[in-house]
Coordinates of C-alpha atoms and ligand atoms in Angstrom, one line a residue:
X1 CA 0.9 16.1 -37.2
X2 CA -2.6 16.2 -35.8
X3 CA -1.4 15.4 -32.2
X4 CA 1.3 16.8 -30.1
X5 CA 3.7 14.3 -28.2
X6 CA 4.5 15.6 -24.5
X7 CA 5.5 13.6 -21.8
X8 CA 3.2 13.5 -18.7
X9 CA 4.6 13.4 -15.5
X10 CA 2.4 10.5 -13.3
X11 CA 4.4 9.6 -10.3
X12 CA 1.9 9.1 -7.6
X13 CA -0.9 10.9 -9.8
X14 CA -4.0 8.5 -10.0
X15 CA -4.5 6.3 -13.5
X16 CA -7.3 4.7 -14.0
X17 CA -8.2 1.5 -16.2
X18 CA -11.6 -0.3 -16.7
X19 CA -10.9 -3.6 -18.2
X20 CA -9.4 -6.7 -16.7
X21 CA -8.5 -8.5 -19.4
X22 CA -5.1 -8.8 -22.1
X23 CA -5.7 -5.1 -23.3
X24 CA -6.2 -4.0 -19.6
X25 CA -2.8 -5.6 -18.4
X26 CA -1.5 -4.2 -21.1
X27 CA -2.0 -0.9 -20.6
X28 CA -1.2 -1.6 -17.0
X29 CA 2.1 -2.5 -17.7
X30 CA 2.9 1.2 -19.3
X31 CA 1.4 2.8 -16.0
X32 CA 3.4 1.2 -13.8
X33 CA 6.3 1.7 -15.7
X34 CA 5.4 5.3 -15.5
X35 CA 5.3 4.7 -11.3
X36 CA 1.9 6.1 -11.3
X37 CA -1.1 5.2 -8.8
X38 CA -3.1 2.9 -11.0
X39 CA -6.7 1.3 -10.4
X40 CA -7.9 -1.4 -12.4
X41 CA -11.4 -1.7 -12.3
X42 CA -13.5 -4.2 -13.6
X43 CA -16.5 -6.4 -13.5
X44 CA -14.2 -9.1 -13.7
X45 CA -10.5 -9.2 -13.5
X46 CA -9.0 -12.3 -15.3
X47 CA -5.8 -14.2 -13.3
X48 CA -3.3 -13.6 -15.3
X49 CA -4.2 -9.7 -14.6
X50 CA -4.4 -9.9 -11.0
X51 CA -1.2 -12.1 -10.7
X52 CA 0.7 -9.3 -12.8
X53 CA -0.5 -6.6 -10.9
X54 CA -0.7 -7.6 -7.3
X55 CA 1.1 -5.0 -5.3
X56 CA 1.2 -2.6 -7.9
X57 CA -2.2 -1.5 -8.7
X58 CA -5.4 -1.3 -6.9
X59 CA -7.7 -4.1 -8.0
X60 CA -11.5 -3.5 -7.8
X61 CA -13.8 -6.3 -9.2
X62 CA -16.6 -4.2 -9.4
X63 CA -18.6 -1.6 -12.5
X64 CA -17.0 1.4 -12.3
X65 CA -19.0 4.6 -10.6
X66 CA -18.8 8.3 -11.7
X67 CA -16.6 8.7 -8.8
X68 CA -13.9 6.7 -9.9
X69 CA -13.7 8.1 -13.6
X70 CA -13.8 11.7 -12.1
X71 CA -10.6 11.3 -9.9
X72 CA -8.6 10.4 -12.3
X73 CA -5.7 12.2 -14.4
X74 CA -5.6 9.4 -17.3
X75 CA -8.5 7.0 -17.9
X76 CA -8.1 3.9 -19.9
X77 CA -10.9 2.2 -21.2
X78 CA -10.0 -1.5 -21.6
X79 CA -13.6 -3.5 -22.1
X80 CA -17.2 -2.2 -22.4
X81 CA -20.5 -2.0 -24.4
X82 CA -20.8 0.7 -26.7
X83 CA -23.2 2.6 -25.0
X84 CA -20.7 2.4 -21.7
X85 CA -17.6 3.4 -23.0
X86 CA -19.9 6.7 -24.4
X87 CA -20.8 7.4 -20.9
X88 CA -17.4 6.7 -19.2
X89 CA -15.8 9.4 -21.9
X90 CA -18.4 11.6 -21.0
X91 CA -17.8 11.9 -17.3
X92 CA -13.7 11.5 -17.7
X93 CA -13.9 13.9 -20.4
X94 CA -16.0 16.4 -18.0
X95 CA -13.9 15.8 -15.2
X96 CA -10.7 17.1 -17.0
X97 CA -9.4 13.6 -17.5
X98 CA -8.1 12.6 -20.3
X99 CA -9.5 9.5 -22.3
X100 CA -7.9 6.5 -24.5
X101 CA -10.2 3.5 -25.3
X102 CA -8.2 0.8 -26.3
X103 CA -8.5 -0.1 -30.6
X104 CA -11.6 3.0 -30.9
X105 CA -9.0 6.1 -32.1
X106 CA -12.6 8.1 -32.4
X107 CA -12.8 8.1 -28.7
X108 CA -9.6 8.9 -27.7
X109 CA -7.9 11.9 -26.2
X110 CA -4.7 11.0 -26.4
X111 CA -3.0 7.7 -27.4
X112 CA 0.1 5.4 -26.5
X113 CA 3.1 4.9 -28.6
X114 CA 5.3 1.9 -29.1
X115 CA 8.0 3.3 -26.3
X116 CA 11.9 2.6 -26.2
X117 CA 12.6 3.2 -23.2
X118 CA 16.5 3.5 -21.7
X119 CA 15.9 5.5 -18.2
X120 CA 16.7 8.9 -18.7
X121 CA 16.6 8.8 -22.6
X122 CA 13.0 7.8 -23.9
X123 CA 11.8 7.8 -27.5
X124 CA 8.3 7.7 -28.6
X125 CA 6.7 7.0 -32.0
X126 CA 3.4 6.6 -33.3
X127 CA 1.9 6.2 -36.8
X128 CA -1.7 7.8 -35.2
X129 CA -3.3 4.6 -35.5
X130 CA -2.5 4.2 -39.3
X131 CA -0.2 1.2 -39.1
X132 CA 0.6 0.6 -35.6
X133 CA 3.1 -2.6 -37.3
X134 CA 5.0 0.1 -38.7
X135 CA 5.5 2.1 -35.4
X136 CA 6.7 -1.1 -34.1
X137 CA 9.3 -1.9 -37.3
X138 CA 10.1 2.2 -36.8
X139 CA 10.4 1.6 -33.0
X140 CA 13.0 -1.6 -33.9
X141 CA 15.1 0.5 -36.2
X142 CA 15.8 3.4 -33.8
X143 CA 16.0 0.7 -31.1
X144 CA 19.0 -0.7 -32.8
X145 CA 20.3 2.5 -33.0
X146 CA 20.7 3.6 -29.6
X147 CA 23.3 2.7 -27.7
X148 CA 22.1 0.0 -24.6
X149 CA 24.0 2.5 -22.3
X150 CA 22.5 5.9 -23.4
X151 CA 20.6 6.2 -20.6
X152 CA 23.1 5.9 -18.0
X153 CA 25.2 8.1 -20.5
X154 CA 22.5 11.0 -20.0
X155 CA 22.7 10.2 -16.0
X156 CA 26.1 10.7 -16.1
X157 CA 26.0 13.8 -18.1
X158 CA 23.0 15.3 -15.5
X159 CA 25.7 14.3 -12.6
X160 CA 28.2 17.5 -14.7
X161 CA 25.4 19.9 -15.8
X162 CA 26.1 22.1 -12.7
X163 CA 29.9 21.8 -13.0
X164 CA 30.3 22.6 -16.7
X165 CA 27.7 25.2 -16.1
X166 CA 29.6 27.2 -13.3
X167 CA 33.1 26.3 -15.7
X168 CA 32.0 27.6 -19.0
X169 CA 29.9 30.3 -20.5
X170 CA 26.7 29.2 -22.5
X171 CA 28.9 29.3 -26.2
X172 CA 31.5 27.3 -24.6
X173 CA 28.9 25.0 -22.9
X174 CA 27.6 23.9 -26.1
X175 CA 30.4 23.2 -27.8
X176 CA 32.0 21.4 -24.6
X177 CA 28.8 19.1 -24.5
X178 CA 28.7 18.2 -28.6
X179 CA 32.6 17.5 -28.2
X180 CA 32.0 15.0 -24.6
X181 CA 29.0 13.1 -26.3
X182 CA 31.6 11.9 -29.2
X183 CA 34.7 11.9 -27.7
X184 CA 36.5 9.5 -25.7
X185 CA 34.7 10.0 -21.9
X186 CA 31.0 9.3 -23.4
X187 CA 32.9 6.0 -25.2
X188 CA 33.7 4.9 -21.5
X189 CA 30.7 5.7 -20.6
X190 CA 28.9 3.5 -23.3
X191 CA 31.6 0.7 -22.6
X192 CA 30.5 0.7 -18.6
X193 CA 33.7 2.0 -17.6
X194 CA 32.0 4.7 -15.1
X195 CA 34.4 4.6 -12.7
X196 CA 37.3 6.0 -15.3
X197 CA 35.3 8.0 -16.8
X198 CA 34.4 9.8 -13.9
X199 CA 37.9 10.5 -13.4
X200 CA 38.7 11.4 -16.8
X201 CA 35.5 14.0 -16.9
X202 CA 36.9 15.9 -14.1
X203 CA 39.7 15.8 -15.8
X204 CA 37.9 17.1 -18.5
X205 CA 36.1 19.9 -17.1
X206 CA 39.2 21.3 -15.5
X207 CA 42.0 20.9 -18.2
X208 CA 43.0 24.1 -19.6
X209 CA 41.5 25.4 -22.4
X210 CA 44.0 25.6 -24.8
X211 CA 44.0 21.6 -24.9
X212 CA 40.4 21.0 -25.4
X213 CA 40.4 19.5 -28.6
X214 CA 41.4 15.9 -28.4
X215 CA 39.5 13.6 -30.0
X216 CA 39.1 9.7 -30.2
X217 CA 40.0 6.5 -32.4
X218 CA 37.5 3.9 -33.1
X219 CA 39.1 0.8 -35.0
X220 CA 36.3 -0.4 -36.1
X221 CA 35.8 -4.2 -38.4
X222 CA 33.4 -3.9 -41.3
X223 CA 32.4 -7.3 -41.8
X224 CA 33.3 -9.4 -44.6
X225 CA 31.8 -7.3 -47.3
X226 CA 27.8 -7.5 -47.2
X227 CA 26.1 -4.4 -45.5
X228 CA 24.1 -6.3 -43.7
X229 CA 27.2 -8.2 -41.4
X230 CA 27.6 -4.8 -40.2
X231 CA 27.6 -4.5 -36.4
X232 CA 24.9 -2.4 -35.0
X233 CA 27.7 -0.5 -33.0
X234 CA 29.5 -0.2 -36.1
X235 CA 27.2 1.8 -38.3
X236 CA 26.2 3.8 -35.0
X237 CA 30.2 5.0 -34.8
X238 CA 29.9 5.0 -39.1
X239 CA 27.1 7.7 -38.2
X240 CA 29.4 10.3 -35.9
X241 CA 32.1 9.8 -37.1
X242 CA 33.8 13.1 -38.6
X243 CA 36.6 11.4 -40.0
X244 CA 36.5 7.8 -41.9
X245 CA 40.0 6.4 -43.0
X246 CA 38.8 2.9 -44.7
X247 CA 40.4 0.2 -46.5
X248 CA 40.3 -1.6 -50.1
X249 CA 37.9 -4.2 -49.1
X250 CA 35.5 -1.7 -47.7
X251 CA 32.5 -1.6 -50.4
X252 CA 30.8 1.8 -51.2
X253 CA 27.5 0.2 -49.5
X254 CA 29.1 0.1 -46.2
X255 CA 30.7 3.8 -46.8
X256 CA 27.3 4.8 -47.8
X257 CA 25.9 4.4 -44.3
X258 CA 28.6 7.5 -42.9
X259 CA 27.5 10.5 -42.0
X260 CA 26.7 12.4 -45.2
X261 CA 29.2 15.2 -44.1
X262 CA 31.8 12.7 -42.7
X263 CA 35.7 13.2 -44.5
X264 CA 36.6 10.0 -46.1
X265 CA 39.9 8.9 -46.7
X266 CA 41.2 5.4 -48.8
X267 CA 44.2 3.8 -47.9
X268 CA 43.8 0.6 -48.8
X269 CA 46.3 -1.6 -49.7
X270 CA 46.2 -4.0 -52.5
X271 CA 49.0 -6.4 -52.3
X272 CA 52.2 -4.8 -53.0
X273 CA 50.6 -1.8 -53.4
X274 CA 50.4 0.3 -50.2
X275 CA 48.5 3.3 -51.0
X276 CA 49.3 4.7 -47.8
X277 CA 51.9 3.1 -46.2
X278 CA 51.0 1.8 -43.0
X279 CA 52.6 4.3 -40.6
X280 CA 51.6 7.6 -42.7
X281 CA 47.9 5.8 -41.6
X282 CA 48.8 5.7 -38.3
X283 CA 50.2 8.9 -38.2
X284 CA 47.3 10.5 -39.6
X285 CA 44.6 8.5 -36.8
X286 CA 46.7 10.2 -34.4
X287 CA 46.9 13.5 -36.0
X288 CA 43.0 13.5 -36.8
X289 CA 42.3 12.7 -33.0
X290 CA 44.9 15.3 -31.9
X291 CA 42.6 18.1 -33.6
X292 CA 39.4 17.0 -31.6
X293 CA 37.8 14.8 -34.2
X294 CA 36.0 11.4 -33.7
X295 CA 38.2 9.2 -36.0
X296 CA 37.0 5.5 -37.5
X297 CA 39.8 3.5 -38.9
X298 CA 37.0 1.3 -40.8
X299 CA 38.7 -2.4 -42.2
X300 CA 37.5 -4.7 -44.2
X301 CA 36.4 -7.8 -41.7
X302 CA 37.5 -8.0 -38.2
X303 CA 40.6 -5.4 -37.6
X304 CA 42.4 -7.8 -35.6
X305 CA 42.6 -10.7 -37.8
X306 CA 45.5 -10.0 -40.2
X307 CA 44.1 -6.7 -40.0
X308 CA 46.8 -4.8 -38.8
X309 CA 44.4 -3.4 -36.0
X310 CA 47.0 -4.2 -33.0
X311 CA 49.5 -2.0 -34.0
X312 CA 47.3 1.2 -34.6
X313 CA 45.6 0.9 -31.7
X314 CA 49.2 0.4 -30.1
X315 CA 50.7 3.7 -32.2
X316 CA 47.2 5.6 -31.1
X317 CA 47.5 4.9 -27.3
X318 CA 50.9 5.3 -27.1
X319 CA 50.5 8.7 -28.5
X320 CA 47.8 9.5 -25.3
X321 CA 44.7 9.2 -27.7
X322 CA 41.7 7.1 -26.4
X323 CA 41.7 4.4 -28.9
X324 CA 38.4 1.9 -29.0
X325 CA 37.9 -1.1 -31.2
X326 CA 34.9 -2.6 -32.7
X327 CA 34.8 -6.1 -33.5
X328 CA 33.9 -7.3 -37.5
X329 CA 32.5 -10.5 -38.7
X330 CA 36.2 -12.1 -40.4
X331 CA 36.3 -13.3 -43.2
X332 CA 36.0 -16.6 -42.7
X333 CA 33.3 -16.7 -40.5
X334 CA 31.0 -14.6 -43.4
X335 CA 32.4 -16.8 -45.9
X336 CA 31.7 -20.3 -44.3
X337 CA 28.5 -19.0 -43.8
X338 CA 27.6 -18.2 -47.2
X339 CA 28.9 -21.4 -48.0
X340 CA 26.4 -23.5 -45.8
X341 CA 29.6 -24.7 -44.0
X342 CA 30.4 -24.9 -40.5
X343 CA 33.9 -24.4 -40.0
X344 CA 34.3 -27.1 -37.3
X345 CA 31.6 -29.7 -37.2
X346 CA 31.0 -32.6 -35.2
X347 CA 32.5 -35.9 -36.9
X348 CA 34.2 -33.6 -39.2
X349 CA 36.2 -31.2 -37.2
X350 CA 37.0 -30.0 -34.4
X351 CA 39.0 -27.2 -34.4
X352 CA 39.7 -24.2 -37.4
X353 CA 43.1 -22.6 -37.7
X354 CA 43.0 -19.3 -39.5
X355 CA 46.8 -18.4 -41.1
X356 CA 48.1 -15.8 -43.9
X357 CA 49.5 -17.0 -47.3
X358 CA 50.9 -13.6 -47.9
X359 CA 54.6 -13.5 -47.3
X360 CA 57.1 -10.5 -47.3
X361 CA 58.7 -9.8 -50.8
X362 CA 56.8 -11.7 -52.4
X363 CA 58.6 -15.1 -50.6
X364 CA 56.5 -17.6 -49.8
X365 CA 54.8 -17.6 -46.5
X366 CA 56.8 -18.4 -43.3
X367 CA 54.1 -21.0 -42.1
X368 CA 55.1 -24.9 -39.9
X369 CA 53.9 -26.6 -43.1
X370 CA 54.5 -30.0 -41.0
X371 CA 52.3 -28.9 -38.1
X372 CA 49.7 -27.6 -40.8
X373 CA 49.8 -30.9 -42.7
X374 CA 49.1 -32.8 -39.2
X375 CA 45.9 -31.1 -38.6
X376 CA 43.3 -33.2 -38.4
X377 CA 41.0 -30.1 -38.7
X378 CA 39.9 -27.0 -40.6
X379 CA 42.7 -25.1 -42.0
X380 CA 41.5 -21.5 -43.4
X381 CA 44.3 -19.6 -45.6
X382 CA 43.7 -15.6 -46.2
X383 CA 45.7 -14.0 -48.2
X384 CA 46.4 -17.7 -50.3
X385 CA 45.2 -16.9 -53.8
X386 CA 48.6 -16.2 -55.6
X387 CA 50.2 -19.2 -53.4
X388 CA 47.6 -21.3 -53.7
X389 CA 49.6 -24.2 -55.8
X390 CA 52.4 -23.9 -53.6
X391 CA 50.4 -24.2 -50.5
X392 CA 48.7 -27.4 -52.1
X393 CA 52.0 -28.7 -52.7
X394 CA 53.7 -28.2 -49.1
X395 CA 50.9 -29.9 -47.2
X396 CA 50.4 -32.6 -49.6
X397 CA 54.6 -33.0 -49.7
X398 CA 54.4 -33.0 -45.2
X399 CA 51.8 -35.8 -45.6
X400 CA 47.8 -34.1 -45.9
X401 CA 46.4 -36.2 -48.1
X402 CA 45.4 -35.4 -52.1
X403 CA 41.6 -35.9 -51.6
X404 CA 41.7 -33.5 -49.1
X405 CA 38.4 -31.5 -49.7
X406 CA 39.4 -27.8 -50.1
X407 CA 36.8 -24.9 -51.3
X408 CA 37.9 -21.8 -52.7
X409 CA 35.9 -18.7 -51.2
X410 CA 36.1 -15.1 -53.6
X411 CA 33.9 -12.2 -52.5
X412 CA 32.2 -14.4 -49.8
X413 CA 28.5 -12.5 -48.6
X414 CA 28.9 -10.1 -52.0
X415 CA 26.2 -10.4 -54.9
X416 CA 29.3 -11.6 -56.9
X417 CA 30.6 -14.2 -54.8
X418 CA 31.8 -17.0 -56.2
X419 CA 32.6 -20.9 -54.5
X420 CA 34.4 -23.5 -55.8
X421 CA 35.6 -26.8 -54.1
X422 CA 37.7 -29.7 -54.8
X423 CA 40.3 -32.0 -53.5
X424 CA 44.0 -30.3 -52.6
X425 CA 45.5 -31.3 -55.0
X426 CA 43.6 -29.4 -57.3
X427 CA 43.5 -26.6 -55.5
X428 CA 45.8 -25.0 -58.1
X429 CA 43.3 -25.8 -61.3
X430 CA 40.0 -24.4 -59.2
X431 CA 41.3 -21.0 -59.0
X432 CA 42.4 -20.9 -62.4
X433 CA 39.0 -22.8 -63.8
X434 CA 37.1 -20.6 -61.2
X435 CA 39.3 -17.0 -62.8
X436 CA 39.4 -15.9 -59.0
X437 CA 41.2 -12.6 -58.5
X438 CA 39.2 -11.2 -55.8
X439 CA 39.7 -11.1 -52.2
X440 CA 39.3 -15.1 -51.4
X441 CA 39.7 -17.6 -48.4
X442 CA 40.7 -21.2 -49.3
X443 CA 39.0 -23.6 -46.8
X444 CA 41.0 -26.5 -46.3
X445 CA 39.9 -30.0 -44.9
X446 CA 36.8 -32.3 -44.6
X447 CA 34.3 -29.6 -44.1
X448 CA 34.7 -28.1 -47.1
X449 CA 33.1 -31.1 -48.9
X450 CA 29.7 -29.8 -47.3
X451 CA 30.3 -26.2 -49.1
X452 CA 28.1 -25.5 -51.4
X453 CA 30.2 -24.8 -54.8
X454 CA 30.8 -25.6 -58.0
X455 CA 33.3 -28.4 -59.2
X456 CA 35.9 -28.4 -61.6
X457 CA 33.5 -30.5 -63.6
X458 CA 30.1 -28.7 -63.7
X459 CA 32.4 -25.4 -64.6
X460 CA 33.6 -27.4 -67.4
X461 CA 29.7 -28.5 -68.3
X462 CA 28.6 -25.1 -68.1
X463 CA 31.5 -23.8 -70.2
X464 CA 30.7 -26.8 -72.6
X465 CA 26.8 -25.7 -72.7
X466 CA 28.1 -21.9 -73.4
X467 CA 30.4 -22.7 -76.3
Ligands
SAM501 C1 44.3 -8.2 -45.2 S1 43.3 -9.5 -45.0 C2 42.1 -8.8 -44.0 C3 41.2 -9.8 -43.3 C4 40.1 -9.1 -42.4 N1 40.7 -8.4 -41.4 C5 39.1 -10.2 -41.9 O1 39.0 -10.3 -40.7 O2 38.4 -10.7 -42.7 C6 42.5 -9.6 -46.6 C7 42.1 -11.0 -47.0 O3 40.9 -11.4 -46.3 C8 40.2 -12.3 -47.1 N2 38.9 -11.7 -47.4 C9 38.4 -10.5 -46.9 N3 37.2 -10.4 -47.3 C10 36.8 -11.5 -48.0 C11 35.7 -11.9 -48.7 N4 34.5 -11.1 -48.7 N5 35.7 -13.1 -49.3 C12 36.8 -13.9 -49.3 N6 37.9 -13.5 -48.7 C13 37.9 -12.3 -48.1 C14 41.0 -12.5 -48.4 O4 41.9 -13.6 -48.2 C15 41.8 -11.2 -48.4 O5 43.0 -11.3 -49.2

């Protein structure tokens, strides 16, 4: 590090710039942001410059004079010859100011950073002029990181200082704050519920002690499988949480992305398989919150889509816990994608209807196969592999017709998905010709001829071209 980043207070405190072009306006921009007393100073100020800044800058259209450099606590050099800008340095430099000229690092006293700025919470980066492209992909990263409310989130937390200060001693203090910024008040906070949460921190503050721990449930979707289909709010709750309970369809990719020292917990459920059945998982989101931790009940795709999400959250808040839930990408939405196909589409479709081909007991699914078989739209089936004949068979038998298109889905956004279309009657064949086993969707109806995919007969070409 060969300079030190410190924030300069420059409310009211006089800024000046000598430029009035792009680079001027641009460094302008930060200084008012900053709600200092800015000049602008140039030989000629362009319009776009003057327009921007009127009523928020003084604008001089004149050379600048010692006297102008010397009263200044920042000086921005924005245009110039050479032999200028060595003088102007000179005099700011001499005056105590201190100095950046605009793309000459060898002249400058101090330089500006790409800035994220969210009120009270501010973050600054710089690559010291080395790759200032970097600093801004650096600056996008950490961007996507924060929170949109954090700043209001560190109001809010200024608004208690005093109150948590005269309640606890500075141990207790510490740990109160670590435990508010990840439990369930700071969530309301984030939401832009302000008005309960202010209720809930006095709440808070004043509970006794022997009830401080209590923690909070995130029910969280984790897209349909590729890393990237993660939400940005996701992987910011994947990062703090202390406890992850995650399902089958998680990958390790997405688990990868936790907080290194996070504890992680399967219980998944492959089909008539529950691991964990589902209200030992339940039991043990409320139990996990109960001992102050910050719990993520991470599922595969969106949690309330045949997720099972509805009746943890329902189990979590009846049990007095704040329970939150983060939205996923479904499945179907990922895998349509993937597929270049739009689940409705004009002169194809116009509506999608998403149902489950699981049944209890192994039975066959408890669907209105008549009101299914009407549907002049897009009929998506999770859960449909192992019922995938029989589904065929009951539309086709309540009147869908044979050339249906259909296109079966496995793995959808994974490096090993696989996509195979056909006509409904069929349907049976492609999954057997295609060996799906994974997780899959069937797509059902006339947008599914737009999938990309394989047929039944290029499989059969290929496989003719291995043997
Ligand atoms: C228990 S459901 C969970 C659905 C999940 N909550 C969602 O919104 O996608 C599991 C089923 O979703 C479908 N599924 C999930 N991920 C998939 C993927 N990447 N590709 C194809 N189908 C997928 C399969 O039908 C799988 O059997």
């Amino acid at each position: 590090m060969n300079r030190f980043p410190a924030y300069i207070a420059l409310e009211n405190r006089p800024v000046l710039i000598i430029g009035g072009g792009p680079s001027a306006l641009a460094k302008a921009r930060l200084m008012t942001a900053a709600q200092a007393s800015l000049t602008v100073i140039a030989e000629k100020i362009d319009s776009e410059t003057r327009a921007a800044l009127a009523g928020v800058a003084r604008l001089i259209e004149r050379a600048p004079v010692v006297g102008d450099i010397e009263a200044s606590v920042l000086v921005f050099i924005a245009d110039g010859r050479d032999s200028q800008i060595e003088r102007w340095v000179e005099i700011a430099q001499m005056a105590g100011a201190l100095v950046n000229v605009v793309d000459r690092p060898e002249f400058c006293d101090f330089i500006t950073p790409s800035i994220i700025d969210r009120g009270q919470v501010t973050v600054a980066i710089t690559t010291n002029g080395a790759a200032p492209v970097l600093g801004r992909k650096v600056r996008a990263d950490i961007e996507a990181l924060l929170p949109q409310n954090v700043g209001s989130l560190a109001e809010f937390a200024d608004r208690y200082r005093d109150a948590v200060k005269a309640k606890f001693s500075e141990h207790d203090r510490r740990l109160f704050w670590e435990h508010f910024f990840d439990g369930p008040v700071a969530a309301q906070v984030l939401a832009g519920d302000e008005v309960r949460a202010h209720e809930a921190m006095v709440a808070l503050i004043n509970r006794p002690r022997e009830k401080e721990k209590t923690g909070v449930v995130h029910i969280v979707g984790a897209g349909p499988g590729d890393p990237d289909l993660l939400t940005v709010k996701a992987l910011r709750l994947l990062q703090h949480a202390d406890v992850i309970l995650y399902d089958r369809l998680v990958s390790d990719e997405i688990l990868s992305l936790a907080r290194r020292d996070a504890e992680r917990f399967y219980v998944g459920k492959a089909k008539a398989n529950h691991a964990v059945p589902q209200d030992e998982i339940e039991a043990r989101l409320v139990a996990f919150a109960r001992d102050g931790k910050m719990v993520v009940r991470l599922k595969g795709g969106d949690p309330f889509i045949f997720g099972r999400g509805g009746e943890e959250l329902e189990t979590v808040r009846a049990a007095g816990i704040s329970v939150f839930t983060t939205p996923g990408i479904t499945a179907a939405a990922g895998c349509a994608a993937s597929a270049n196909m739009a689940l409705t589409h004009r002169g194809y479709s116009q509506a999608v209807t998403f149902v489950t081909g699981h049944a209890k007991d192994e039975g066959e699914p408890d669907l209105d196969w008549a009101a299914l078989a009407t549907l002049k739209s897009t009929l998506v089936v999770y859960m449909g592999v192992s019922k995938a004949s029989s589904i065929a068979n009951r539309l086709i038998g309540h009147g869908r017709a044979r050339s249906t298109p259909v296109a079966v889905i496995e793995k959808g956004t994974c490096p090993d998905q696989k996509i195979i279309k056909g006509s409904l009657d069929e349907l049976g064949q492609l999954i057997e010709a295609g060996s799906v086993d994974g997780p899959a969707l069937l797509v059902i109806g006339e947008v599914a001829a737009l999938a990309d995919g394989e047929t039944l007969l290029s499989i059969a070409q290929q496989e003719r071209l291995v043997a």
